[in-house]
Coordinates of C-alpha atoms in Angstrom, one line a residue:
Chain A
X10 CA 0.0 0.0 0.0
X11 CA 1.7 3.6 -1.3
X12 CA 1.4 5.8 1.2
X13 CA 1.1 9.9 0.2
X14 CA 3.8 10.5 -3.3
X15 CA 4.9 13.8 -4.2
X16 CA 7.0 14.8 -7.1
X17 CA 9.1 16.4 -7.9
X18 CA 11.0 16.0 -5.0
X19 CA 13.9 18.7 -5.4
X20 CA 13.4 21.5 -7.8
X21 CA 14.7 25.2 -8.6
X22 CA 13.1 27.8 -9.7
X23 CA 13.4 31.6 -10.8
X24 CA 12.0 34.8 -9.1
X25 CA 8.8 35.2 -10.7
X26 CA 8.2 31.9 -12.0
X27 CA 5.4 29.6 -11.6
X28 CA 5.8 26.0 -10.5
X29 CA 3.2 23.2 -9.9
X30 CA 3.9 20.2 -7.4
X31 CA 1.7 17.5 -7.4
X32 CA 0.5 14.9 -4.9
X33 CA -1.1 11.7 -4.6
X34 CA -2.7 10.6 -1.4
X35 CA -2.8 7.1 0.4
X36 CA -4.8 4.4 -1.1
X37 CA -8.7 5.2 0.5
X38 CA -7.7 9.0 1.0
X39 CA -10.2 11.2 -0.1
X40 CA -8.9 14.7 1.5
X41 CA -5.5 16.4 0.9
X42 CA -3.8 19.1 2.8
X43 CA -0.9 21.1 1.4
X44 CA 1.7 22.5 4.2
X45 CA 4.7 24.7 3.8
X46 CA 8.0 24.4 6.2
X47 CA 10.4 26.9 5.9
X48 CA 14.3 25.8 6.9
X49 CA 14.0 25.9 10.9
X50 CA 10.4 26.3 11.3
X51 CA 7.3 23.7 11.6
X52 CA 4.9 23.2 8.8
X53 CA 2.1 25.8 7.8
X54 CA -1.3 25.4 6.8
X55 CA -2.2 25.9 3.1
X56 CA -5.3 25.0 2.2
X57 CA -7.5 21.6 2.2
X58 CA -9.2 19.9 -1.0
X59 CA -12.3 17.7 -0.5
X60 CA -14.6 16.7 -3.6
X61 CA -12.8 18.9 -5.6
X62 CA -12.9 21.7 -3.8
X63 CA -11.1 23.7 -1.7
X64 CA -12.8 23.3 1.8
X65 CA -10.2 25.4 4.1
X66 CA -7.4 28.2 3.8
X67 CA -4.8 29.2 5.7
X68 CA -3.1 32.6 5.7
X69 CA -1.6 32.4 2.4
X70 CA -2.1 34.7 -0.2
X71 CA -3.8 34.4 -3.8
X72 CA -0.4 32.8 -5.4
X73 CA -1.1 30.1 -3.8
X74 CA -3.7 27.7 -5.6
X75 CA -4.5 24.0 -6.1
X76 CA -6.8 21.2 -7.7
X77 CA -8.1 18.4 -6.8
X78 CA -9.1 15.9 -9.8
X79 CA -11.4 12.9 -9.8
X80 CA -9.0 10.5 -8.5
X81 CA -8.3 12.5 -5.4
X82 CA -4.4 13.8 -6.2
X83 CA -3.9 17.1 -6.2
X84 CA -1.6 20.1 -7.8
X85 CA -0.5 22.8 -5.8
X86 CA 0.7 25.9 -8.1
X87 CA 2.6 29.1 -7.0
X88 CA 2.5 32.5 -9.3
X89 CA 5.3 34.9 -9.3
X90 CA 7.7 33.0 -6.8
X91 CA 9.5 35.0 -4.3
X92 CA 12.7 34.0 -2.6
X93 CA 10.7 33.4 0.1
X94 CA 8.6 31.0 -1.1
X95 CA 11.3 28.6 -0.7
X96 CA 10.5 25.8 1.6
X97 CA 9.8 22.3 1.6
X98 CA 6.5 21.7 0.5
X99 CA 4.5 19.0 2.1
X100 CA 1.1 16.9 1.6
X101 CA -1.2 15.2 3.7
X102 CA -4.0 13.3 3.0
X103 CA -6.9 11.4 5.1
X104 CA -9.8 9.6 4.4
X105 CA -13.6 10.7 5.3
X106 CA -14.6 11.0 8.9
X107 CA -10.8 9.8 9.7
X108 CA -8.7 12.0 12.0
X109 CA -5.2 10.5 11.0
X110 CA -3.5 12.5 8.7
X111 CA -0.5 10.7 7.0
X112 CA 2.3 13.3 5.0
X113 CA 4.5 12.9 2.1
X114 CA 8.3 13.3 2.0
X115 CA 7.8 16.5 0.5
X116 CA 9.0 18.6 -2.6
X117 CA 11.4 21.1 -2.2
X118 CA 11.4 24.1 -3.4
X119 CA 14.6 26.5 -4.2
X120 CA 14.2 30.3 -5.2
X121 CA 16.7 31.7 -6.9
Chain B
X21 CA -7.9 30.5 16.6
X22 CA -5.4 27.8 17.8
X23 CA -1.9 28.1 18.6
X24 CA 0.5 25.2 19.6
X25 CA 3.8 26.6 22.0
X26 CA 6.8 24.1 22.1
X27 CA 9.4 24.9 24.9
X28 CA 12.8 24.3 24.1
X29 CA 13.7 24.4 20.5
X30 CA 16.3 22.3 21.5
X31 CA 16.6 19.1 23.9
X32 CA 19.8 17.4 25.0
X33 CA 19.1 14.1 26.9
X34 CA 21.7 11.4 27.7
X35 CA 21.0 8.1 26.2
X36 CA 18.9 6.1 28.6
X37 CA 17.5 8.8 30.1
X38 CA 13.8 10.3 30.2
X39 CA 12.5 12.2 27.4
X40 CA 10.3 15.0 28.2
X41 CA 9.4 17.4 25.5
X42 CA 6.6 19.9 26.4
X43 CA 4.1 21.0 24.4
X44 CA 1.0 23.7 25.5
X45 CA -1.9 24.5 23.1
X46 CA -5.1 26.7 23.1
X47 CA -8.1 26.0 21.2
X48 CA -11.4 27.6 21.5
X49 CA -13.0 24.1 20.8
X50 CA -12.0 20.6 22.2
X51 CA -9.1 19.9 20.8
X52 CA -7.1 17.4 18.7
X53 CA -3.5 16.9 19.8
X54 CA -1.0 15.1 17.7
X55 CA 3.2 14.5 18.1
X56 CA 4.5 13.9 14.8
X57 CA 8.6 12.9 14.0
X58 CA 10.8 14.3 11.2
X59 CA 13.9 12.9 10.8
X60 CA 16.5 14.8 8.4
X61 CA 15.4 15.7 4.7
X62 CA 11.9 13.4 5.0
X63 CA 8.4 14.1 5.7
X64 CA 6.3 13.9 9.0
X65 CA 5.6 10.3 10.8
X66 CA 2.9 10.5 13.0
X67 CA 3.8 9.5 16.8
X68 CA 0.7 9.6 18.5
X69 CA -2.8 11.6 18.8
X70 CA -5.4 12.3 20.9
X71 CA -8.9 12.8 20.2
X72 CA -11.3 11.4 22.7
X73 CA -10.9 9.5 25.9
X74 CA -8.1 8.2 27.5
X75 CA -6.1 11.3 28.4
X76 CA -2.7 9.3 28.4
X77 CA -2.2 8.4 24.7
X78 CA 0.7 5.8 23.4
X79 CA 2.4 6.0 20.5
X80 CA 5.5 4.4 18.1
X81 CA 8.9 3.9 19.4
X82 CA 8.0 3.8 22.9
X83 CA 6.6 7.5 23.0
X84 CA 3.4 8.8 25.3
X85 CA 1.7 11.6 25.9
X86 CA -0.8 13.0 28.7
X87 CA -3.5 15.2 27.3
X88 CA -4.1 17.6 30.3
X89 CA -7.0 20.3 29.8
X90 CA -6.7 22.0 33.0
X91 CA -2.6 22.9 31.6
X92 CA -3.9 22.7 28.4
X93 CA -0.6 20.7 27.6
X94 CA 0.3 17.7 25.6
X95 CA 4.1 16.7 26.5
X96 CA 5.5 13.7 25.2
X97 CA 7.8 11.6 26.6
X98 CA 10.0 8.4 26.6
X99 CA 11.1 6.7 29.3
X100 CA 14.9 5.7 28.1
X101 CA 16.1 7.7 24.9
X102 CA 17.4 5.8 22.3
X103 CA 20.6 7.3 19.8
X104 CA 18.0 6.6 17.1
X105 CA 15.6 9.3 18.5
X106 CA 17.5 12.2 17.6
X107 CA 15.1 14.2 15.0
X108 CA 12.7 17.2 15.0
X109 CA 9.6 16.7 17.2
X110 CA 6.1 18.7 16.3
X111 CA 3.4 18.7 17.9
X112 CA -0.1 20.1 16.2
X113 CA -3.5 20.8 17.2
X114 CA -6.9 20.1 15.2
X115 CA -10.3 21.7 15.9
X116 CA -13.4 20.6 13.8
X117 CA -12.8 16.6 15.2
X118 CA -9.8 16.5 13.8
X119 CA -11.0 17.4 9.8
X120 CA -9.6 20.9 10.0
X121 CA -5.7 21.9 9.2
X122 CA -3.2 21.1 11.3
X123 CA -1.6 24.1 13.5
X124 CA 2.2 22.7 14.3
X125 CA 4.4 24.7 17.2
X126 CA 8.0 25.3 15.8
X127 CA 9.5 22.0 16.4
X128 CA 12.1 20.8 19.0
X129 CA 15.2 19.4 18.0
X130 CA 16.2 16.4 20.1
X131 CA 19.9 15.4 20.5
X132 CA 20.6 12.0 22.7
X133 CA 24.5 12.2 23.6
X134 CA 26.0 9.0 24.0

């Protein structure tokens, strides 16, 4: 049983760039969370897909966006990439009514 | 709003020795309280979690926490550190039963001297 896959797992990007990471949850998973975790610092909230649609936010601004497709994985896309924006970028998924959520190794993210 | 406060961003125990990392949380709603390990360059494992119940929670690895509303804390510990422990520790809260996002606390880094 694959647990939660992300890819690409190291990339490097440009100031101003866009980039797209993309997730697949554990087998049953219906509900994926994207987290960012700056070097030093524990992960932060993103936002939260369910059916498609993105059910919670965080404190992140309109850069940040994802999708959710049929299957359940999910994209997560950055606009306009700032130095800051470089992190490791982490997702979690769970399954309905489940409390457990299980994370990815992450993809990280360079700024350059 | 929920906040998570880890004390100590770093931990230096001896090997064999107790492991106490502290954790203290507030939540406007009952809480859900997780410990979750990262060792270097991977993702998050979870440790242990409390939802309902039993206020003393066990985990992987020979890890426990108490769940303790009137402190409104969550520390973890170990009875006799192991070399292989050494990684970051988070701890997170969850409001909505556990379906909302995760709010983590900064992490502490746990060192085991030999």
């Amino acid at each position: 049983d694959a647990g939660v896959t992300q890819s690409p797992t190291h990339l490097i990007k440009t100031r101003g760039q866009q980039v797209t990471l993309r997730c697949s949850p554990k087998s049953g998973h219906d509900t994926v969370s994207w987290y960012q975790q700056a070097l030093g610092q524990g992960p932060q909230f993103i936002f939260q897909y369910y059916e498609e649609e993105e059910r919670q936010r965080g404190n992140f601004p309109d850069r940040f966006s994802g999708h959710q497709f049929p299957n359940y994985s999910s994209e997560l896309n950055v606009n306009a990439l700032l130095l800051g924006d470089s992190a490791l970028y982490l997702c979690a998924s769970r399954g309905t009514g489940r409390n457990t959520i299980y994370f990815g190794e992450g993809s990280w993210l360079t700024v350059v | 709003a929920q906040s998570v406060t880890q004390l100590g961003s770093h931990v230096s125990v001896s090997e064999g020795a107790l492991v106490l990392l502290r954790c203290n949380y507030s939540s406007s709603v009952p809480p859900y309280l997780f410990w979750y390990v990262q060792y270097p360059n991977q993702g998050l494992q979870l440790l242990l979690k409390y939802t309902t119940g039993a206020t003393l929670v066990k985990g992987i690895n020979g890890f426990e926490a108490e769940f303790k509303k009137s402190e409104t804390s969550f520390h973890l510990t170990k009875p006799s550190a192991h070399m292989s422990d050494a990684a970051e520790y988070f701890c997170a809260v969850s409001s909505g039963g556990g379906a909302d996002g995760l709010t983590f606390g900064k992490g502490t880094h746990l060192i085991i001297q030999p």
